[in-house]
């Protein structure tokens, strides 16, 4: 089934986003007494702090507070996995952009002017700027710059390699990518007049942020409220705390609301990046193409602080085991090291797409050596739906992998392109496959809850703790509720992202849609029964004659009670229903590896390569997806296509290289993201044979679309030119040199 935009399906919030009317956290400029905050950042990638003198800043016009590490009321550390990052640095800075002090003033200009007169004396230290030598350098934390080492093994890899007829070994490199979200990091901290603070911010887990902020501010958890506003993009970059600690400290110091909004330059310097990965991958097969052995040695640069690096390493290695394919023996290992190269952490794909780029490239290399069709090689090795996963775990595929491959093989993009008479543009088509699991996985605590109630205004109120940063959660919830209750969108209020509401867990790991569907399947039937019981008392009609519909309760085809009347005359407090559930795991419940719910994608790409410049233009992308039932088609389409564009950037243009710990790009005029001019024609097909009795018919697709884009593009480049690219982003100069070398050889 081809998924297409459907006119008339966009809800109000979608139109508000499109028209630029949707409110962001940083739009709250008119709060009474609002102050503006700014953060002083380190000018050095690595240095001792000898002196921080704020005396002149405190005397500046309009300045209401200046704070340093000594003013942090509680724990001066943040971090989801490892709390190793100072809120404000005490004696040492570890990357260019580390926070040293913060100012609150009447205007943004006054706050930034005050930063300029804070005197900081540094004693520069040796910069750890090469991940390859980081372990030999003086440690940035503890006793070593090795933050984590992990390995997965299965079978006797050496013996399996000894039996291989064909072995390929290549080095792969993926870039340090920037989120480049529309709304940079920001929000406001508001004193609640009872010693607590309310945060209205762009974030990905209000409950988790509230826990950290209570520790940092020295407050009780009940004194911190986080309201996660619909953000202008996140993709993992707002998983960690950003401006919240500094804004909260300043708000407590001044007793006034404090807004901090990073400009694009500051976001570029300090924002979370995708982990750059360097890896050597060796893969072998027999003469029939059956993969026998696979070895991976990877190095990930996590930067100055851990962030979610250890979890990214685990997910990278999980994907490096080639979960779609049957492999007799493998040994995959990875190291995660500290450097002074900014901070890397969560990013859409979460390490999986870096690994998939190399795995799929290896399969193409094997096929070339065997003179075999790459699709045929994959078909031989693809797992069946009844097989365990690559780590021996129980998995639940959304469709047979061979079905996804067959659809990719039938793509119209394989038809010959219209030839360029001058042969300036070389065209080619390639494909790659990818798998993506839902949920945190590997035994991590993973629960989510929700609530339904009837408001005083007679609205069906749905509450979840998830943040909605563009994945259309509100629309999906509305569709599911209307389908179950027979009501209309106008009957429903959706409240998301408040830490005082149900704890749904973080908006990450493509988990939100799965938990929303599961929780609603639990609470809506119970809510419907409670509402019908109350309506029966108020109307005198038997329960079995009443049913919910648009605007209220019906009997015999006519409305007998509106939801507003029910709220006014009934007992609306009795209509509140809560539920919480663990994220779906394998039936035996004791599986501590991998992710149970698995999604698949095959991406077919067509490219044109300019023989005069080496420039690559992607003209078409065709995605075949198997991700369960589609709840809200515009949202599904937007997630797949949007993620694919991020994959396009990773493949062709995006990188944040460093020199001596300093980023070489500081704005979007140097860091080039795809624009509408670069976006290819895209088609999204859905394989959905999900039975109505399936316990888990819905999956999250936030990360799926990025999974196979880069290897599909590189496969298409090879089809067009005969040149395989293994270092991303694709270097036009490298392609041009190789093309020239080919022409010289031919002549």
Tab-separated table of N, CA, C and O in Angstrom, residues 297-347:
chain	number	residue	atom	x	y	z
A	297	UNK	N	35.082	-3.846	14.875
A	297	UNK	CA	35.845	-3.134	15.904
A	297	UNK	C	35.555	-1.657	15.713
A	297	UNK	O	35.919	-1.076	14.680
A	298	UNK	N	34.869	-1.042	16.683
A	298	UNK	CA	34.373	0.327	16.511
A	298	UNK	C	34.885	1.235	17.618
A	298	UNK	O	35.128	0.802	18.753
A	299	UNK	N	35.007	2.511	17.285
A	299	UNK	CA	35.436	3.537	18.229
A	299	UNK	C	34.472	4.709	18.114
A	299	UNK	O	34.293	5.274	17.032
A	300	UNK	N	33.856	5.082	19.228
A	300	UNK	CA	32.891	6.175	19.266
A	300	UNK	C	33.432	7.304	20.138
A	300	UNK	O	33.912	7.063	21.253
A	301	UNK	N	33.346	8.523	19.637
A	301	UNK	CA	33.804	9.717	20.349
A	301	UNK	C	32.604	10.353	21.043
A	301	UNK	O	31.722	10.911	20.397
A	302	UNK	N	32.565	10.260	22.381
A	302	UNK	CA	31.411	10.810	23.112
A	302	UNK	C	31.634	12.249	23.538
A	302	UNK	O	30.713	12.873	24.061
A	303	UNK	N	32.841	12.791	23.333
A	303	UNK	CA	33.111	14.166	23.717
A	303	UNK	C	33.434	14.298	25.190
A	303	UNK	O	33.930	13.368	25.833
A	304	UNK	N	33.133	15.475	25.754
A	304	UNK	CA	33.617	15.822	27.092
A	304	UNK	C	32.836	15.159	28.216
A	304	UNK	O	33.359	14.999	29.325
A	305	UNK	N	31.582	14.791	27.953
A	305	UNK	CA	30.743	14.217	29.003
A	305	UNK	C	29.980	13.011	28.452
A	305	UNK	O	29.787	12.876	27.238
A	306	UNK	N	29.539	12.143	29.363
A	306	UNK	CA	28.963	10.858	28.957
A	306	UNK	C	27.661	11.010	28.200
A	306	UNK	O	27.417	10.302	27.220
A	307	UNK	N	26.787	11.917	28.664
A	307	UNK	CA	25.434	12.020	28.122
A	307	UNK	C	24.851	10.607	27.989
A	307	UNK	O	24.979	9.795	28.903
A	308	UNK	N	24.250	10.294	26.843
A	308	UNK	CA	23.685	8.962	26.639
A	308	UNK	C	24.616	8.060	25.840
A	308	UNK	O	24.185	7.070	25.237
A	309	UNK	N	25.903	8.395	25.853
A	309	UNK	CA	26.877	7.636	25.091
A	309	UNK	C	26.876	6.140	25.344
A	309	UNK	O	26.895	5.346	24.398
A	310	UNK	N	26.859	5.671	26.622
A	310	UNK	CA	26.863	4.222	26.849
A	310	UNK	C	25.678	3.510	26.206
A	310	UNK	O	25.823	2.403	25.678
A	311	UNK	N	24.502	4.129	26.221
A	311	UNK	CA	23.330	3.516	25.592
A	311	UNK	C	23.452	3.540	24.074
A	311	UNK	O	23.013	2.604	23.388
A	312	UNK	N	24.044	4.605	23.531
A	312	UNK	CA	24.273	4.660	22.082
A	312	UNK	C	25.228	3.548	21.660
A	312	UNK	O	25.022	2.884	20.639
A	313	UNK	N	26.280	3.321	22.453
A	313	UNK	CA	27.223	2.246	22.146
A	313	UNK	C	26.512	0.904	22.100
A	313	UNK	O	26.717	0.109	21.173
A	314	UNK	N	25.665	0.643	23.087
A	314	UNK	CA	24.943	-0.631	23.109
A	314	UNK	C	24.058	-0.782	21.883
A	314	UNK	O	24.033	-1.845	21.247
A	315	UNK	N	23.344	0.264	21.500
A	315	UNK	CA	22.448	0.156	20.350
A	315	UNK	C	23.241	0.043	19.050
A	315	UNK	O	22.829	-0.660	18.117
A	316	UNK	N	24.369	0.740	18.984
A	316	UNK	CA	25.237	0.595	17.814
A	316	UNK	C	25.667	-0.863	17.647
A	316	UNK	O	25.578	-1.434	16.551
A	317	UNK	N	26.131	-1.465	18.729
A	317	UNK	CA	26.618	-2.844	18.637
A	317	UNK	C	25.481	-3.810	18.324
A	317	UNK	O	25.675	-4.794	17.598
A	318	UNK	N	24.286	-3.541	18.864
A	318	UNK	CA	23.135	-4.382	18.554
A	318	UNK	C	22.881	-4.391	17.047
A	318	UNK	O	22.636	-5.438	16.447
A	319	UNK	N	22.956	-3.222	16.407
A	319	UNK	CA	22.768	-3.139	14.963
A	319	UNK	C	23.976	-3.680	14.204
A	319	UNK	O	23.832	-4.168	13.075
A	320	UNK	N	25.157	-3.596	14.803
A	320	UNK	CA	26.356	-4.103	14.144
A	320	UNK	C	26.347	-5.625	14.027
A	320	UNK	O	27.079	-6.190	13.211
A	321	UNK	N	25.500	-6.297	14.827
A	321	UNK	CA	25.362	-7.754	14.688
A	321	UNK	C	24.542	-8.132	13.463
A	321	UNK	O	24.317	-9.326	13.221
A	322	UNK	N	24.088	-7.136	12.693
A	322	UNK	CA	23.292	-7.368	11.473
A	322	UNK	C	22.009	-8.127	11.792
A	322	UNK	O	21.806	-9.256	11.351
A	323	UNK	N	21.090	-7.495	12.568
A	323	UNK	CA	19.925	-8.230	13.086
A	323	UNK	C	18.982	-8.788	12.029
A	323	UNK	O	18.230	-9.714	12.322
A	324	UNK	N	19.012	-8.250	10.824
A	324	UNK	CA	18.137	-8.787	9.775
A	324	UNK	C	18.649	-10.106	9.199
A	324	UNK	O	17.885	-10.849	8.584
A	325	UNK	N	19.935	-10.389	9.416
A	325	UNK	CA	20.565	-11.478	8.664
A	325	UNK	C	21.036	-12.611	9.577
A	325	UNK	O	21.429	-12.406	10.719
A	326	UNK	N	21.011	-13.786	9.019
A	326	UNK	CA	21.433	-15.005	9.695
A	326	UNK	C	22.945	-15.148	9.536
A	326	UNK	O	23.449	-15.319	8.424
A	327	UNK	N	23.685	-15.055	10.638
A	327	UNK	CA	25.142	-15.154	10.593
A	327	UNK	C	25.577	-16.219	11.594
A	327	UNK	O	25.170	-16.191	12.765
A	328	UNK	N	26.423	-17.129	11.143
A	328	UNK	CA	26.816	-18.269	11.979
A	328	UNK	C	27.595	-17.824	13.212
A	328	UNK	O	27.337	-18.281	14.333
A	329	UNK	N	28.574	-16.930	13.040
A	329	UNK	CA	29.414	-16.500	14.166
A	329	UNK	C	29.787	-15.034	13.982
A	329	UNK	O	30.064	-14.589	12.870
A	330	UNK	N	29.781	-14.299	15.074
A	330	UNK	CA	30.207	-12.900	14.997
A	330	UNK	C	30.901	-12.491	16.282
A	330	UNK	O	30.739	-13.096	17.347
A	331	UNK	N	31.687	-11.435	16.167
A	331	UNK	CA	32.331	-10.800	17.308
A	331	UNK	C	32.317	-9.306	17.037
A	331	UNK	O	33.031	-8.822	16.162
A	332	UNK	N	31.463	-8.587	17.746
A	332	UNK	CA	31.380	-7.139	17.555
A	332	UNK	C	31.763	-6.470	18.866
A	332	UNK	O	31.303	-6.859	19.935
A	333	UNK	N	32.623	-5.486	18.778
A	333	UNK	CA	33.075	-4.795	19.984
A	333	UNK	C	33.191	-3.313	19.702
A	333	UNK	O	33.391	-2.884	18.556
A	334	UNK	N	33.070	-2.534	20.760
A	334	UNK	CA	33.159	-1.090	20.601
A	334	UNK	C	33.694	-0.433	21.846
A	334	UNK	O	33.507	-0.929	22.959
A	335	UNK	N	34.378	0.689	21.632
A	335	UNK	CA	34.880	1.498	22.741
A	335	UNK	C	34.296	2.900	22.633
A	335	UNK	O	34.143	3.440	21.533
A	336	UNK	N	33.980	3.470	23.780
A	336	UNK	CA	33.426	4.811	23.869
A	336	UNK	C	34.405	5.642	24.684
A	336	UNK	O	34.691	5.304	25.840
A	337	UNK	N	34.928	6.716	24.090
A	337	UNK	CA	35.983	7.464	24.765
A	337	UNK	C	35.600	8.927	24.952
A	337	UNK	O	34.852	9.509	24.163
A	338	UNK	N	36.147	9.483	26.043
A	338	UNK	CA	36.046	10.921	26.288
A	338	UNK	C	37.079	11.665	25.444
A	338	UNK	O	38.220	11.217	25.289
A	339	UNK	N	36.662	12.821	24.910
A	339	UNK	CA	37.588	13.762	24.266
A	339	UNK	C	37.122	15.168	24.637
A	339	UNK	O	36.122	15.342	25.348
A	340	UNK	N	37.825	16.185	24.136
A	340	UNK	CA	37.386	17.572	24.329
A	340	UNK	C	36.586	18.087	23.146
A	340	UNK	O	36.420	19.301	22.969
A	341	UNK	N	36.057	17.166	22.331
A	341	UNK	CA	35.318	17.534	21.114
A	341	UNK	C	33.831	17.700	21.394
A	341	UNK	O	32.999	16.924	20.948
A	342	UNK	N	33.437	18.755	22.122
A	342	UNK	CA	32.028	19.001	22.393
A	342	UNK	C	31.403	17.873	23.178
A	342	UNK	O	32.050	17.216	23.991
A	343	UNK	N	30.109	17.620	22.944
A	343	UNK	CA	29.386	16.540	23.625
A	343	UNK	C	28.519	15.824	22.605
A	343	UNK	O	27.760	16.455	21.866
A	344	UNK	N	28.628	14.493	22.563
A	344	UNK	CA	27.761	13.687	21.708
A	344	UNK	C	26.804	12.887	22.568
A	344	UNK	O	27.141	12.500	23.690
A	345	UNK	N	25.622	12.624	22.032
A	345	UNK	CA	24.619	11.890	22.811
A	345	UNK	C	23.524	11.340	21.922
A	345	UNK	O	23.782	10.828	20.833
A	346	UNK	N	22.288	11.466	22.382
A	346	UNK	CA	21.156	10.913	21.646
A	346	UNK	C	20.947	11.665	20.340
A	346	UNK	O	21.039	12.892	20.286
A	347	UNK	N	20.672	10.909	19.284
A	347	UNK	CA	20.371	11.487	17.969
A	347	UNK	C	19.578	10.445	17.212
A	347	UNK	O	19.896	9.267	17.249
